[in-house]
Tab-separated table of C-alpha atoms and ligand atoms in Angstrom:
chain	number	residue	atom	x	y	z
A	5	MET	CA	-3.933	14.898	-11.221
A	6	ILE	CA	-3.112	11.152	-10.584
A	7	GLY	CA	0.123	9.963	-11.596
A	8	ARG	CA	2.151	6.975	-11.975
A	9	LEU	CA	0.710	3.619	-10.434
A	10	ASN	CA	3.185	3.386	-7.477
A	11	HIS	CA	2.164	0.078	-5.936
A	12	ILE	CA	-0.387	-2.655	-5.443
A	13	GLY	CA	-1.134	-3.557	-1.773
A	14	ILE	CA	-1.926	-7.428	-1.102
A	15	ALA	CA	-3.010	-8.198	2.749
A	16	VAL	CA	-1.198	-11.396	3.389
A	17	PRO	CA	-1.808	-13.644	6.742
A	18	ASP	CA	2.089	-14.758	6.597
A	19	ILE	CA	4.330	-12.407	5.347
A	20	ALA	CA	7.479	-14.648	5.222
A	21	ALA	CA	5.508	-17.198	3.541
A	22	ALA	CA	4.128	-14.407	0.938
A	23	ILE	CA	7.854	-13.658	0.334
A	24	GLY	CA	8.838	-17.320	-0.035
A	25	GLU	CA	5.655	-17.756	-2.931
A	26	TYR	CA	7.114	-14.390	-4.833
A	27	ARG	CA	10.458	-16.108	-4.745
A	28	LEU	CA	9.736	-19.633	-5.732
A	29	PHE	CA	6.785	-19.243	-7.983
A	30	TYR	CA	7.902	-15.818	-9.902
A	31	ASN	CA	11.501	-15.652	-9.136
A	32	ALA	CA	11.431	-12.449	-7.447
A	33	ARG	CA	14.674	-11.310	-6.270
A	34	ASP	CA	14.306	-7.805	-5.436
A	35	ILE	CA	12.406	-7.680	-2.296
A	36	THR	CA	12.959	-5.482	0.727
A	37	PRO	CA	13.579	-6.770	4.335
A	38	VAL	CA	10.172	-6.816	6.339
A	39	ARG	CA	9.477	-3.935	8.428
A	40	ASP	CA	7.224	-3.230	11.360
A	41	LEU	CA	4.917	-0.237	11.307
A	42	PRO	CA	3.338	-0.437	14.743
A	43	ASP	CA	1.637	3.220	14.347
A	44	GLN	CA	-0.147	1.757	11.314
A	45	GLY	CA	-0.663	-1.843	12.799
A	46	VAL	CA	1.226	-3.358	9.682
A	47	ARG	CA	4.118	-5.221	8.788
A	48	VAL	CA	5.148	-4.629	5.353
A	49	ALA	CA	7.746	-5.887	2.586
A	50	PHE	CA	7.839	-4.412	-1.004
A	51	VAL	CA	8.631	-6.974	-4.136
A	52	ASN	CA	10.550	-4.452	-6.582
A	53	LEU	CA	9.513	-4.965	-10.274
A	54	ASP	CA	10.581	-2.769	-13.175
A	55	ASN	CA	7.768	-0.967	-13.237
A	56	THR	CA	6.064	-0.890	-9.951
A	57	GLN	CA	5.845	-2.655	-6.464
A	58	ILE	CA	3.821	-5.115	-4.586
A	59	GLU	CA	3.168	-4.147	-1.253
A	60	LEU	CA	2.849	-7.168	1.061
A	61	ILE	CA	1.049	-6.342	4.231
A	62	GLU	CA	0.517	-8.247	7.221
A	63	PRO	CA	-1.474	-6.917	10.263
A	64	LEU	CA	0.345	-6.537	13.459
A	65	GLY	CA	-1.416	-5.881	16.838
A	66	ASP	CA	-4.821	-6.591	18.056
A	67	ALA	CA	-5.942	-2.995	16.258
A	68	SER	CA	-4.459	-3.476	12.850
A	69	PRO	CA	-6.866	-2.530	10.290
A	70	ILE	CA	-5.876	-5.503	8.154
A	71	HIS	CA	-7.492	-7.793	10.550
A	72	LYS	CA	-11.276	-7.454	9.175
A	73	PHE	CA	-10.048	-7.607	5.766
A	74	LEU	CA	-8.457	-11.068	6.276
A	75	GLU	CA	-11.341	-12.003	8.047
A	76	ARG	CA	-13.367	-11.681	4.964
A	77	ASN	CA	-10.450	-13.026	2.538
A	78	PRO	CA	-8.542	-15.534	5.094
A	79	LYS	CA	-6.265	-16.433	2.525
A	80	GLY	CA	-5.253	-12.893	1.419
A	81	GLY	CA	-6.203	-10.797	-1.169
A	82	GLN	CA	-5.861	-7.311	-3.281
A	83	HIS	CA	-6.127	-4.567	-0.552
A	84	HIS	CA	-5.712	-1.412	-2.209
A	85	ILE	CA	-3.877	0.379	-5.367
A	86	CYS	CA	-1.455	3.291	-5.089
A	87	PHE	CA	-1.322	6.195	-7.365
A	88	GLU	CA	1.153	8.894	-6.918
A	89	VAL	CA	0.169	12.599	-6.717
A	90	ALA	CA	2.491	16.031	-6.530
A	91	ASN	CA	0.809	17.345	-3.722
A	92	ILE	CA	-1.437	15.199	-1.176
A	93	HIS	CA	-3.087	17.986	0.427
A	94	ASP	CA	-4.332	19.553	-2.961
A	95	ALA	CA	-5.313	16.007	-4.112
A	96	SER	CA	-7.333	15.205	-0.748
A	97	ALA	CA	-9.106	18.541	-1.081
A	98	ALA	CA	-9.680	18.431	-4.676
A	99	LEU	CA	-11.651	14.794	-4.372
A	100	ALA	CA	-13.437	15.951	-1.278
A	101	ALA	CA	-14.517	18.725	-3.344
A	102	LYS	CA	-16.257	16.293	-5.728
A	103	GLY	CA	-17.681	14.608	-2.942
A	104	ALA	CA	-14.998	11.433	-2.446
A	105	THR	CA	-14.638	10.343	1.099
A	106	ILE	CA	-10.977	10.960	2.463
A	107	ILE	CA	-10.129	8.355	4.884
A	108	GLY	CA	-8.515	10.430	7.944
A	109	GLN	CA	-5.577	12.874	7.387
A	110	PRO	CA	-2.585	12.566	5.354
A	111	ARG	CA	0.145	10.805	7.242
A	112	ILE	CA	3.573	9.667	6.452
A	113	GLY	CA	3.224	5.973	5.213
A	114	ALA	CA	5.379	2.964	4.555
A	115	HIS	CA	7.326	4.856	1.893
A	116	GLY	CA	8.312	7.503	4.125
A	117	THR	CA	6.290	10.301	2.353
A	118	LEU	CA	2.535	11.602	2.773
A	119	MET	CA	-0.188	9.160	1.820
A	120	VAL	CA	-3.691	9.115	2.365
A	121	PHE	CA	-6.835	6.425	1.803
A	122	VAL	CA	-10.037	7.147	-0.393
A	123	HIS	CA	-12.954	5.161	0.374
A	124	PRO	CA	-13.610	2.267	-1.735
A	125	ARG	CA	-17.449	3.256	-2.317
A	126	ASP	CA	-16.371	6.094	-4.250
A	127	PHE	CA	-14.179	3.959	-6.803
A	128	HIS	CA	-16.052	0.766	-7.650
A	129	GLY	CA	-14.904	-0.961	-4.445
A	130	VAL	CA	-11.514	-0.386	-4.817
A	131	LEU	CA	-9.621	1.166	-1.775
A	132	ILE	CA	-7.347	3.938	-3.625
A	133	GLU	CA	-4.137	5.051	-1.761
A	134	LEU	CA	-2.459	8.398	-2.860
A	135	MET	CA	1.016	9.142	-2.084
A	136	GLU	CA	3.813	11.869	-2.608
A	137	PRO	CA	6.448	10.115	-4.579
A	138	VAL	CA	10.006	9.756	-2.850
A	139	PRO	CA	12.369	12.071	-3.962
A	140	PRO	CA	14.910	10.723	-6.027
A	141	ALA	CA	18.200	9.992	-4.370
A	142	SER	CA	20.939	12.776	-4.588
A	143	PRO	CA	23.714	12.160	-6.719
A	144	HIS	CA	26.554	11.413	-3.910
B	9	LIG	CO1	0.250	0.974	0.112
């Protein structure tokens, strides 16, 4: 059911500093501009690698879901991993039927496609994001 690893989410206290470190230490060159997603309470940028992406996530606003994570991990840390699934509704229904805890309803995520989180207690402490892949660009 799961497809490709789409990205790994890293929570950071300062996204500009984190981008600078990926540039300085790893010579990362392909990094997207920082985007504010106020609905999700986060500010994100993606470090594009050949085979996947690193999603850098900074809390945005007082109600950000990332604040609690950064309280426990003040320097930042690995927050989630994201697998692609063909259909988010089918995938979350199948997981829920097997006893996994789906967090909320599928919604549009940072890639502009449907995503949902699965509770870390079901997966060895790892928060899992499922997302529908971004369709390939049309050939024009
Ligand atoms: Co993500």
